PDB file of N, CA and C in Angstrom:
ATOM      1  N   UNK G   5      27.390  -2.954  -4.438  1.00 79.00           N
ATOM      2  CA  UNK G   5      28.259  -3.812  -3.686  1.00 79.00           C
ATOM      3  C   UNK G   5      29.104  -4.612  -4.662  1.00 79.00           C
ATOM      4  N   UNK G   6      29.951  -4.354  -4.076  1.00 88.00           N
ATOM      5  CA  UNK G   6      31.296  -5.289  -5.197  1.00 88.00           C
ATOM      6  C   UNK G   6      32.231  -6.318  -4.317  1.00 88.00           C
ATOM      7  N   UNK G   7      32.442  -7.802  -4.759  1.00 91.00           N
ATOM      8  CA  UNK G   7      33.268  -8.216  -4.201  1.00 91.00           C
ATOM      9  C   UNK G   7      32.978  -9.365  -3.544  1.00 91.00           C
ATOM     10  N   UNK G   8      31.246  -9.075  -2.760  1.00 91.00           N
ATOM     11  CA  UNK G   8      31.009  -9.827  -2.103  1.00 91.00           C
ATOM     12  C   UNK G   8      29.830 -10.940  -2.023  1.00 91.00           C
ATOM     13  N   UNK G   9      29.631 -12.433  -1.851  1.00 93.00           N
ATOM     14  CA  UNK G   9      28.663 -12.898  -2.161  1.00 93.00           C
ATOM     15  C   UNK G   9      27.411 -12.539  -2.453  1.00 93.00           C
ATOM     16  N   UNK G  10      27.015 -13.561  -3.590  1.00 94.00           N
ATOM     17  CA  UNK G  10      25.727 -13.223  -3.606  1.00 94.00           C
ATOM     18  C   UNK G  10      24.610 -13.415  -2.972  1.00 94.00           C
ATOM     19  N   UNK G  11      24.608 -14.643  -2.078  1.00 95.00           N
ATOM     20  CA  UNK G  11      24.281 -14.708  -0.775  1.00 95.00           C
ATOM     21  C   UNK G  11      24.107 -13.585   0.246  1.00 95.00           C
ATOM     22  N   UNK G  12      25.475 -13.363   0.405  1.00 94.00           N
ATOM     23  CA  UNK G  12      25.624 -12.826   1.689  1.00 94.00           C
ATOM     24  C   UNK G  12      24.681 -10.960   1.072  1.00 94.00           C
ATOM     25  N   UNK G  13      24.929 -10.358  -0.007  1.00 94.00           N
ATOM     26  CA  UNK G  13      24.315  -9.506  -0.771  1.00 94.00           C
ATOM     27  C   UNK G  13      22.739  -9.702  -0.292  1.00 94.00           C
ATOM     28  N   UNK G  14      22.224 -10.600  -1.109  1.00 95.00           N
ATOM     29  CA  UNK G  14      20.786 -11.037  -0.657  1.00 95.00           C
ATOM     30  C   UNK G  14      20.310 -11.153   0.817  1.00 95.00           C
ATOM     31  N   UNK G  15      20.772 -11.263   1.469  1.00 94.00           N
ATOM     32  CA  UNK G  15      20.550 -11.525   2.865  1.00 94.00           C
ATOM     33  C   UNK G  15      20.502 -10.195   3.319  1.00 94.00           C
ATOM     34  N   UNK G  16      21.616  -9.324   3.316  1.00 92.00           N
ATOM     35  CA  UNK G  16      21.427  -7.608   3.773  1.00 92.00           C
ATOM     36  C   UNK G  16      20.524  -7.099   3.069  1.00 92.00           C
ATOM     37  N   UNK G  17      19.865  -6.920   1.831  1.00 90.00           N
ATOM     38  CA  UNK G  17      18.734  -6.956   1.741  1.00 90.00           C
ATOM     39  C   UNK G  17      17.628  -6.874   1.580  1.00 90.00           C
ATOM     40  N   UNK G  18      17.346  -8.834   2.220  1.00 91.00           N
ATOM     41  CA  UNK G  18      15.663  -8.886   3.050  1.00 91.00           C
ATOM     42  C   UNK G  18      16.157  -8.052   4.325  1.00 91.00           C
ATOM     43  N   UNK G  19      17.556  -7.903   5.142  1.00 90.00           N
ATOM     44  CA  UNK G  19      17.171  -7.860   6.830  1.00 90.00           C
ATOM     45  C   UNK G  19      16.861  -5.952   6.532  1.00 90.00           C
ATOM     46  N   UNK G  20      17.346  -5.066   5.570  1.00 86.00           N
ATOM     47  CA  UNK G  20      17.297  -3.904   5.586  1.00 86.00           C
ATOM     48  C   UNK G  20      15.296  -3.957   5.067  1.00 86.00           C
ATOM     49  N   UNK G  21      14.896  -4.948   4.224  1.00 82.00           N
ATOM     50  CA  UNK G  21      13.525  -4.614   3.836  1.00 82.00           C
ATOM     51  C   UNK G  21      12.950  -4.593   4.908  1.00 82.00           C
ATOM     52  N   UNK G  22      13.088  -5.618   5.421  1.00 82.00           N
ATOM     53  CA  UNK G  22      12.366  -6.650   7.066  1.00 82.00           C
ATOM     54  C   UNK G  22      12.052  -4.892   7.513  1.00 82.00           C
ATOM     55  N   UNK G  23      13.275  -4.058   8.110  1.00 80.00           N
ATOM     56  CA  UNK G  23      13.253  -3.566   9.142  1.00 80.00           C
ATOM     57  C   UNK G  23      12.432  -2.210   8.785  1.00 80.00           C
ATOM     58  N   UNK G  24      12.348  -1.731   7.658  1.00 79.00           N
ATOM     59  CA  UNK G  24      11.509  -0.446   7.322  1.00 79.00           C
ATOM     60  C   UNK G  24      10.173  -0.395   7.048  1.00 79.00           C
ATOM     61  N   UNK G  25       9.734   0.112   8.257  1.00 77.00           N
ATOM     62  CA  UNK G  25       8.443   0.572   8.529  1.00 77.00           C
ATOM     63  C   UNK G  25       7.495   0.649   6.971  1.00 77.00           C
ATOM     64  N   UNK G  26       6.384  -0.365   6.958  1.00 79.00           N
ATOM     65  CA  UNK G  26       5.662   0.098   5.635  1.00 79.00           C
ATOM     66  C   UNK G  26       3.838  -0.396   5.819  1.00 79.00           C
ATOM     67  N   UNK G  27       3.650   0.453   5.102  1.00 81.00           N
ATOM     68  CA  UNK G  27       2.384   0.358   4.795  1.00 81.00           C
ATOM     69  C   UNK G  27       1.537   0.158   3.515  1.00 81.00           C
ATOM     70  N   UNK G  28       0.615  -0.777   3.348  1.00 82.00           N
ATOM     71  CA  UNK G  28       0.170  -1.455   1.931  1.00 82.00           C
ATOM     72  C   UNK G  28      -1.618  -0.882   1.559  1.00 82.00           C
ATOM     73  N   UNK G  29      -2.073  -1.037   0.895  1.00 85.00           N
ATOM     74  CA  UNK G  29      -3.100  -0.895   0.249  1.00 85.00           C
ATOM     75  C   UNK G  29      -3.561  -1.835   0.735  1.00 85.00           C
ATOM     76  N   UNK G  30      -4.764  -2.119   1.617  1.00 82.00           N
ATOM     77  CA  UNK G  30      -5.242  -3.658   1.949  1.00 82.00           C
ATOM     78  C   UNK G  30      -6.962  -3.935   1.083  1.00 82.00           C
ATOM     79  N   UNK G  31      -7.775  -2.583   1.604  1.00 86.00           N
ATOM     80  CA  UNK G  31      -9.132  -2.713   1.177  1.00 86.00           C
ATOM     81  C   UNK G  31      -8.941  -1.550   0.240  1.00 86.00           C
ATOM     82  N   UNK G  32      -9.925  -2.132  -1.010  1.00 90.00           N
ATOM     83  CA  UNK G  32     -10.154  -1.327  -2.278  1.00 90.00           C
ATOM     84  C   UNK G  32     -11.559  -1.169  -2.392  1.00 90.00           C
ATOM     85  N   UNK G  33     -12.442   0.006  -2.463  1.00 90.00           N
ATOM     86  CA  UNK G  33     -13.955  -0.212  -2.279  1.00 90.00           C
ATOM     87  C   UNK G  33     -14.097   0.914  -3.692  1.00 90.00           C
ATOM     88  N   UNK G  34     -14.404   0.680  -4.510  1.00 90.00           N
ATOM     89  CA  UNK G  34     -14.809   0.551  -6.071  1.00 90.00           C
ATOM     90  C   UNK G  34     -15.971   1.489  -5.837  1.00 90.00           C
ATOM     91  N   UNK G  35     -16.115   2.933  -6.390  1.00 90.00           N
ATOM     92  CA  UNK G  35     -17.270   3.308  -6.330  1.00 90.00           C
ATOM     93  C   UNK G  35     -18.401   3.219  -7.706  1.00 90.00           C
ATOM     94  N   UNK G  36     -17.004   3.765  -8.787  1.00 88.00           N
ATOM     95  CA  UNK G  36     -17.740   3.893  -9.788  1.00 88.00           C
ATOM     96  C   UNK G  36     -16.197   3.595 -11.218  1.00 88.00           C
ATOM     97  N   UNK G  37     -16.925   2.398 -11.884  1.00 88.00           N
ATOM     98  CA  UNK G  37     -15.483   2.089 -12.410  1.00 88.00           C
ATOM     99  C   UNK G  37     -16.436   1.729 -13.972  1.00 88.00           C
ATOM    100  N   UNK G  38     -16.163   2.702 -14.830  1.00 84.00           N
ATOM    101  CA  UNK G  38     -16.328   2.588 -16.389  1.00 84.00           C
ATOM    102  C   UNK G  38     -15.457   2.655 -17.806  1.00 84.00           C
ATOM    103  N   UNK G  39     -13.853   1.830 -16.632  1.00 84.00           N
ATOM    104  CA  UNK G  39     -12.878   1.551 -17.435  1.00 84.00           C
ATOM    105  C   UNK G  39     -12.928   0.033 -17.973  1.00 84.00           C
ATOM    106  N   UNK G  40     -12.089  -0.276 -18.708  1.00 84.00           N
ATOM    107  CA  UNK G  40     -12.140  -1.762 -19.494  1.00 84.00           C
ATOM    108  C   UNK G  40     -11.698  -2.822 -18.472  1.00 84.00           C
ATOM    109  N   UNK G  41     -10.773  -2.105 -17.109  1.00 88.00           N
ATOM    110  CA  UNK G  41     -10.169  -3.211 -16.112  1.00 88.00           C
ATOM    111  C   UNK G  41     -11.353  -3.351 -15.184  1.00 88.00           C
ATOM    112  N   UNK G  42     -11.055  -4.425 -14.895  1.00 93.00           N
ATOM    113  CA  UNK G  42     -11.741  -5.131 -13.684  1.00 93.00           C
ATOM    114  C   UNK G  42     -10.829  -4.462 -12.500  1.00 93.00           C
ATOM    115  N   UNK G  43     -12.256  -4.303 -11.308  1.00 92.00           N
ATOM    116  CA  UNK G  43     -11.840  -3.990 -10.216  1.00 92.00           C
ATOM    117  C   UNK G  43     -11.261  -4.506  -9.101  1.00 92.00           C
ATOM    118  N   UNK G  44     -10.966  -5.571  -9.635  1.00 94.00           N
ATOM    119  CA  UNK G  44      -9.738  -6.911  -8.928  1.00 94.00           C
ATOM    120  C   UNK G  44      -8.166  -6.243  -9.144  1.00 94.00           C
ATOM    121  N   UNK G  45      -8.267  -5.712 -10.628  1.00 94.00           N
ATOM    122  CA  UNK G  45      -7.127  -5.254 -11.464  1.00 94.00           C
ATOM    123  C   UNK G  45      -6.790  -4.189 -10.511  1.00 94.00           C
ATOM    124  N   UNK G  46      -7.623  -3.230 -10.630  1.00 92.00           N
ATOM    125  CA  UNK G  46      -7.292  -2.244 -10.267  1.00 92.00           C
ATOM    126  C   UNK G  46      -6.644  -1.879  -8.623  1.00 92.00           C
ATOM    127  N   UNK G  47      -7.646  -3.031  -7.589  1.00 92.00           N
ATOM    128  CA  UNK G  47      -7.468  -2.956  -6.648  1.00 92.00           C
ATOM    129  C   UNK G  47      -5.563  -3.819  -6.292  1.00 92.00           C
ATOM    130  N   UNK G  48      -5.445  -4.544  -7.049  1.00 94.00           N
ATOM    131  CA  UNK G  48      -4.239  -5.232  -7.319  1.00 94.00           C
ATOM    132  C   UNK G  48      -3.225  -4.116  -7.483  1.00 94.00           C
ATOM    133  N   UNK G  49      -3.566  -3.464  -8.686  1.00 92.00           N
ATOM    134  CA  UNK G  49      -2.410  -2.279  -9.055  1.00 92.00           C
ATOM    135  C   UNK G  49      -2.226  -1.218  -7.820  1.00 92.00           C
ATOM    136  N   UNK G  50      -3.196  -1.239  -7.179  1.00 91.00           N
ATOM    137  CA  UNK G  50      -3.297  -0.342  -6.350  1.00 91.00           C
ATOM    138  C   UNK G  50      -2.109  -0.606  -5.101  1.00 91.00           C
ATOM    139  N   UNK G  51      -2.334  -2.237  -4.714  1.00 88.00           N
ATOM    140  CA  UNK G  51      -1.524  -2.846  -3.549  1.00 88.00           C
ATOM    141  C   UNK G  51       0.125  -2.738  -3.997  1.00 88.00           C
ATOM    142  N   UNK G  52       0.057  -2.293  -5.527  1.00 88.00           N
ATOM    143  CA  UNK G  52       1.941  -2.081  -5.650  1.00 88.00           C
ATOM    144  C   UNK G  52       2.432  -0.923  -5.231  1.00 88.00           C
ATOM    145  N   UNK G  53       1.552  -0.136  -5.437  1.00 86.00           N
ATOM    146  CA  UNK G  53       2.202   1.713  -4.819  1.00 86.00           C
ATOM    147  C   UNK G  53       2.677   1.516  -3.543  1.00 86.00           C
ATOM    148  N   UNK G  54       3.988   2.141  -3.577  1.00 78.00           N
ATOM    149  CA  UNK G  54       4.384   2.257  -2.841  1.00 78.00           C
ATOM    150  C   UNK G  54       4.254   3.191  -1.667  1.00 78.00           C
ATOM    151  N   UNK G  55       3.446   3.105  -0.600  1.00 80.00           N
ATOM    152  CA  UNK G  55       3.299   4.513   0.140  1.00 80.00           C
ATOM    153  C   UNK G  55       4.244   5.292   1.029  1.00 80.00           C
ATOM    154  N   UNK G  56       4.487   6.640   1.283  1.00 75.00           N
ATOM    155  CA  UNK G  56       5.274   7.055   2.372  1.00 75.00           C
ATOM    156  C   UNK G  56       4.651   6.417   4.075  1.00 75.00           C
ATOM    157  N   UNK G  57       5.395   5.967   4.729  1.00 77.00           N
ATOM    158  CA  UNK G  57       5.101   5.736   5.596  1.00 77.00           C
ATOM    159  C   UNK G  57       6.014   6.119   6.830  1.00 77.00           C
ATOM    160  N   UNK G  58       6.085   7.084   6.718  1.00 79.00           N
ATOM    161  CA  UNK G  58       6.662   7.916   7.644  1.00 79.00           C
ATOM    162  C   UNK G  58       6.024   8.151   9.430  1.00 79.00           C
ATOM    163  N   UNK G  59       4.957   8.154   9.435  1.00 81.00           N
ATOM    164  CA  UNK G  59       4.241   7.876  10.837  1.00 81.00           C
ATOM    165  C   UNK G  59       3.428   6.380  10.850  1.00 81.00           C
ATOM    166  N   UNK G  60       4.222   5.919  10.517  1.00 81.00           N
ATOM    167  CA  UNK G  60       3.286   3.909  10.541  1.00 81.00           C
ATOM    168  C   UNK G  60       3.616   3.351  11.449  1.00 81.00           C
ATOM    169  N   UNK G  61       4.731   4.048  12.680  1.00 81.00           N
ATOM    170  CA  UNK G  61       4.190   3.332  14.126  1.00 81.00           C
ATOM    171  C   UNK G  61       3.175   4.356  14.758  1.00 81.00           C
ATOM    172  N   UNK G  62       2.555   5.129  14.018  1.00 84.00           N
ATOM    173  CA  UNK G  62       2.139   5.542  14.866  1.00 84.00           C
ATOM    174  C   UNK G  62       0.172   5.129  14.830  1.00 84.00           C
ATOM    175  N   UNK G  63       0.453   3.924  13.962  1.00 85.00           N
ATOM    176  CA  UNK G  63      -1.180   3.128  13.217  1.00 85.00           C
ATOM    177  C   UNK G  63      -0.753   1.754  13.864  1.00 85.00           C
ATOM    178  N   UNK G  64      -2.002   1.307  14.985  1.00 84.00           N
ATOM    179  CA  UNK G  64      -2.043   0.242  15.166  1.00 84.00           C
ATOM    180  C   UNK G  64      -2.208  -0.869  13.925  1.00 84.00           C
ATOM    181  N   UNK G  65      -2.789  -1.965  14.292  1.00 82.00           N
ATOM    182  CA  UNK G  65      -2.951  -3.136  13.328  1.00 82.00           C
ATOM    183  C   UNK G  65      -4.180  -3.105  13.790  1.00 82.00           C
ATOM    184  N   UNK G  66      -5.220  -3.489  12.163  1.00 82.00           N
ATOM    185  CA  UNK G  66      -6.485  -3.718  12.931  1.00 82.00           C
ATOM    186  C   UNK G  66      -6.628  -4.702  13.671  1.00 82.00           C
ATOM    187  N   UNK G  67      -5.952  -5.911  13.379  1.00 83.00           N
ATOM    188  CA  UNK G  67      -6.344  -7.159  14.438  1.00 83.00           C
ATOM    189  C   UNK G  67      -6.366  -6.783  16.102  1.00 83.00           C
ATOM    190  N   UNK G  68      -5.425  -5.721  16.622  1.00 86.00           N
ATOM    191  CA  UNK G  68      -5.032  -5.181  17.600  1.00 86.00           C
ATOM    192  C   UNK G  68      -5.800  -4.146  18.138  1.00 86.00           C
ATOM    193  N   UNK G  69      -6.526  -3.395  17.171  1.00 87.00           N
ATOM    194  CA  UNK G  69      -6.875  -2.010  17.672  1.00 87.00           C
ATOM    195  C   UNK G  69      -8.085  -2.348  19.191  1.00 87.00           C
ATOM    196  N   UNK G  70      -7.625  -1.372  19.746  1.00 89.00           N
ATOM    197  CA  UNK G  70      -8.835  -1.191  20.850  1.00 89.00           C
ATOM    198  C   UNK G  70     -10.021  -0.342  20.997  1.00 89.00           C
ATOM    199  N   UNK G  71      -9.871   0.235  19.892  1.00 90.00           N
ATOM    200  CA  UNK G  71     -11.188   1.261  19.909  1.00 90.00           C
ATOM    201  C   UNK G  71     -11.987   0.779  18.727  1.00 90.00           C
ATOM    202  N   UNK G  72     -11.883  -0.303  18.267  1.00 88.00           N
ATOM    203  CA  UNK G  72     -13.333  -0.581  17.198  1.00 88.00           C
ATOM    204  C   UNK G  72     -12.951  -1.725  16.527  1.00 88.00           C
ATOM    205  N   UNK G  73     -14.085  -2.329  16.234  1.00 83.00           N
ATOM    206  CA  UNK G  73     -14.282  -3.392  15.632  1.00 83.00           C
ATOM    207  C   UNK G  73     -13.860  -3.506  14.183  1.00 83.00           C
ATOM    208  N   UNK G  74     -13.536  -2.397  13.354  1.00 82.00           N
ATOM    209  CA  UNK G  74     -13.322  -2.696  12.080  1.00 82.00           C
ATOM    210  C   UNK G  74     -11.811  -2.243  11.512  1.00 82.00           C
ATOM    211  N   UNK G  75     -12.493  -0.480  11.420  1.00 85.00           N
ATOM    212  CA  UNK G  75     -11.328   0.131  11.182  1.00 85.00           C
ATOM    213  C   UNK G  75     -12.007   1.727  11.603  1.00 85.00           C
ATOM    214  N   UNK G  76     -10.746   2.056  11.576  1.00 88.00           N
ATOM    215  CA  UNK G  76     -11.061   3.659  12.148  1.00 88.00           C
ATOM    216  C   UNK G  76      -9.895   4.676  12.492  1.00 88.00           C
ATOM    217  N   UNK G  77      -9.497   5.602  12.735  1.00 87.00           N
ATOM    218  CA  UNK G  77      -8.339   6.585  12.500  1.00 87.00           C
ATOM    219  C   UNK G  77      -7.218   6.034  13.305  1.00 87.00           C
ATOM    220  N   UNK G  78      -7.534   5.120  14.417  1.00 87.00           N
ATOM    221  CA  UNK G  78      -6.287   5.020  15.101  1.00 87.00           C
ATOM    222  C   UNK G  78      -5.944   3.642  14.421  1.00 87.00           C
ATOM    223  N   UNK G  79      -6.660   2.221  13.293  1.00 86.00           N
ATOM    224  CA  UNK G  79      -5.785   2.104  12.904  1.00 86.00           C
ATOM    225  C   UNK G  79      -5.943   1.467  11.470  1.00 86.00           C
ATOM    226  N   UNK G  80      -6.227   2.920  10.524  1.00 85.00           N
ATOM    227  CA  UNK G  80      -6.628   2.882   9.448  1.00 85.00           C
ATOM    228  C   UNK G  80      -6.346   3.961   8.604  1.00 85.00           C
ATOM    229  N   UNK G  81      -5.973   4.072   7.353  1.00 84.00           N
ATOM    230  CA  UNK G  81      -5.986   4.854   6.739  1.00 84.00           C
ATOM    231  C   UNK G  81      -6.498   5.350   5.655  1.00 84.00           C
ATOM    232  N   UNK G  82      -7.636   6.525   5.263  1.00 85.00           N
ATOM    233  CA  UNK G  82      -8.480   6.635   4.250  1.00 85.00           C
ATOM    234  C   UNK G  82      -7.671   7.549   2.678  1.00 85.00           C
ATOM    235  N   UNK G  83      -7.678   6.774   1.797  1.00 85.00           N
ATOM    236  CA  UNK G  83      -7.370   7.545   0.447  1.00 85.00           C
ATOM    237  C   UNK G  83      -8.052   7.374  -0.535  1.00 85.00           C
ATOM    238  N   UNK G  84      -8.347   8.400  -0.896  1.00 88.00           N
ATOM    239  CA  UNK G  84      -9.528   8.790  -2.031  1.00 88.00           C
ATOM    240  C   UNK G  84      -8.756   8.827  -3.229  1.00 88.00           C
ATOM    241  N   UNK G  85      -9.148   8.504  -4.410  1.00 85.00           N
ATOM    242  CA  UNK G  85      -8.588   8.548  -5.553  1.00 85.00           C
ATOM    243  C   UNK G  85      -9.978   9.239  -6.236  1.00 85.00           C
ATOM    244  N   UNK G  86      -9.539   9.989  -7.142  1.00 86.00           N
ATOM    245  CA  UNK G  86     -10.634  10.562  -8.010  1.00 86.00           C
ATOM    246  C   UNK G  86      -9.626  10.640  -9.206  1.00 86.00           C
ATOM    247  N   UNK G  87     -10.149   9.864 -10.531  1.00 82.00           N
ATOM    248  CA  UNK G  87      -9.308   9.853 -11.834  1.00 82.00           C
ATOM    249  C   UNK G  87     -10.874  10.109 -12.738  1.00 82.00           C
ATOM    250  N   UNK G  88     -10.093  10.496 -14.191  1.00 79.00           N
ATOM    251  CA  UNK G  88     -11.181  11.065 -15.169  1.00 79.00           C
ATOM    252  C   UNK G  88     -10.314  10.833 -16.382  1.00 79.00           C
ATOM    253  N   UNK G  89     -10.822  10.205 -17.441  1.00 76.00           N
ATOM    254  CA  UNK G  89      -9.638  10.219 -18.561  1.00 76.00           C
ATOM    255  C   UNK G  89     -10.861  10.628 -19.628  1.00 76.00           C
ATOM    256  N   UNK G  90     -10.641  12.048 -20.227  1.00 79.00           N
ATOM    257  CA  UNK G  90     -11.340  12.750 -21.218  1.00 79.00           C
ATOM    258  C   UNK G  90     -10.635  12.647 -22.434  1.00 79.00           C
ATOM    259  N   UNK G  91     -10.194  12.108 -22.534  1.00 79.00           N
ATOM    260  CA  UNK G  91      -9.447  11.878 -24.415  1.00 79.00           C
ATOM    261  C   UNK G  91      -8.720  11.083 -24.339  1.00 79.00           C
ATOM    262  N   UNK G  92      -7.999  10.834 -25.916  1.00 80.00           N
ATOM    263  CA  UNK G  92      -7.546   9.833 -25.806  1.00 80.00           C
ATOM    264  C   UNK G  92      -5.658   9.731 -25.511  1.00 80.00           C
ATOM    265  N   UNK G  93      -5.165  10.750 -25.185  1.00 80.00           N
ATOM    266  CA  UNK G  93      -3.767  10.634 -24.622  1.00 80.00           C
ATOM    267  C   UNK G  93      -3.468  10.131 -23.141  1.00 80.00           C
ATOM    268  N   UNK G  94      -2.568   9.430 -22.911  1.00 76.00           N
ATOM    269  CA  UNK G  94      -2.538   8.796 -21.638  1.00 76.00           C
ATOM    270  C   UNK G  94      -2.411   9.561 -20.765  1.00 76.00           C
ATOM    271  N   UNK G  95      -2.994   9.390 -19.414  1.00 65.00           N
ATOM    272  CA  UNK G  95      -3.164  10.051 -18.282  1.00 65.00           C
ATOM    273  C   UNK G  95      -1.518  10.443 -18.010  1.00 65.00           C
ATOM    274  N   UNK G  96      -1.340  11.432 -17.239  1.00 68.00           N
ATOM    275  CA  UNK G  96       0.490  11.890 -16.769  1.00 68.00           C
ATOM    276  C   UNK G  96       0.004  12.331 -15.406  1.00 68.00           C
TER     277      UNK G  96
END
């Protein structure tokens, strides 16, 4: 954008962030962690990825859900991570 406040710039946006559907990393459950970071760290790094969220109306909110008390498929989502670092060049 050229030309036009920086204000008015900033404002289009938050209203374009506001409006696109997204979904975050909320719970991190640590199975087995024998790296140097703490699993605060990790669960932190985790909440920056950005996910596709391409069907995220189609996931209630847990505060909302009607079929269970916690979490569960209609409005939850499970991702497994499995990492292994066998030498010493950085993971790709």
């Amino acid at each position: 954008m050229e030309g036009v406040d920086l204000s008015f710039a900033n404002s289009l946006r938050r209203t374009l962030l506001a409006e696109v559907p997204t979904m975050a990393i909320d719970l991190v459950e640590v199975q087995a962690n024998t790296s140097s970071l703490a699993d605060e760290f990790i669960a932190h790094r985790l909440g920056l990825i950005p996910l596709n969220s391409k069907n995220v109306d189609d996931v209630s909110y847990t505060r909302d859900c009607e079929y269970c008390e916690q979490y569960c498929e209609h409005c939850s989502v499970t991702l497994d991570l499995h990492a292994r670092c066998t030498g010493d060049e950085i993971m790709k």
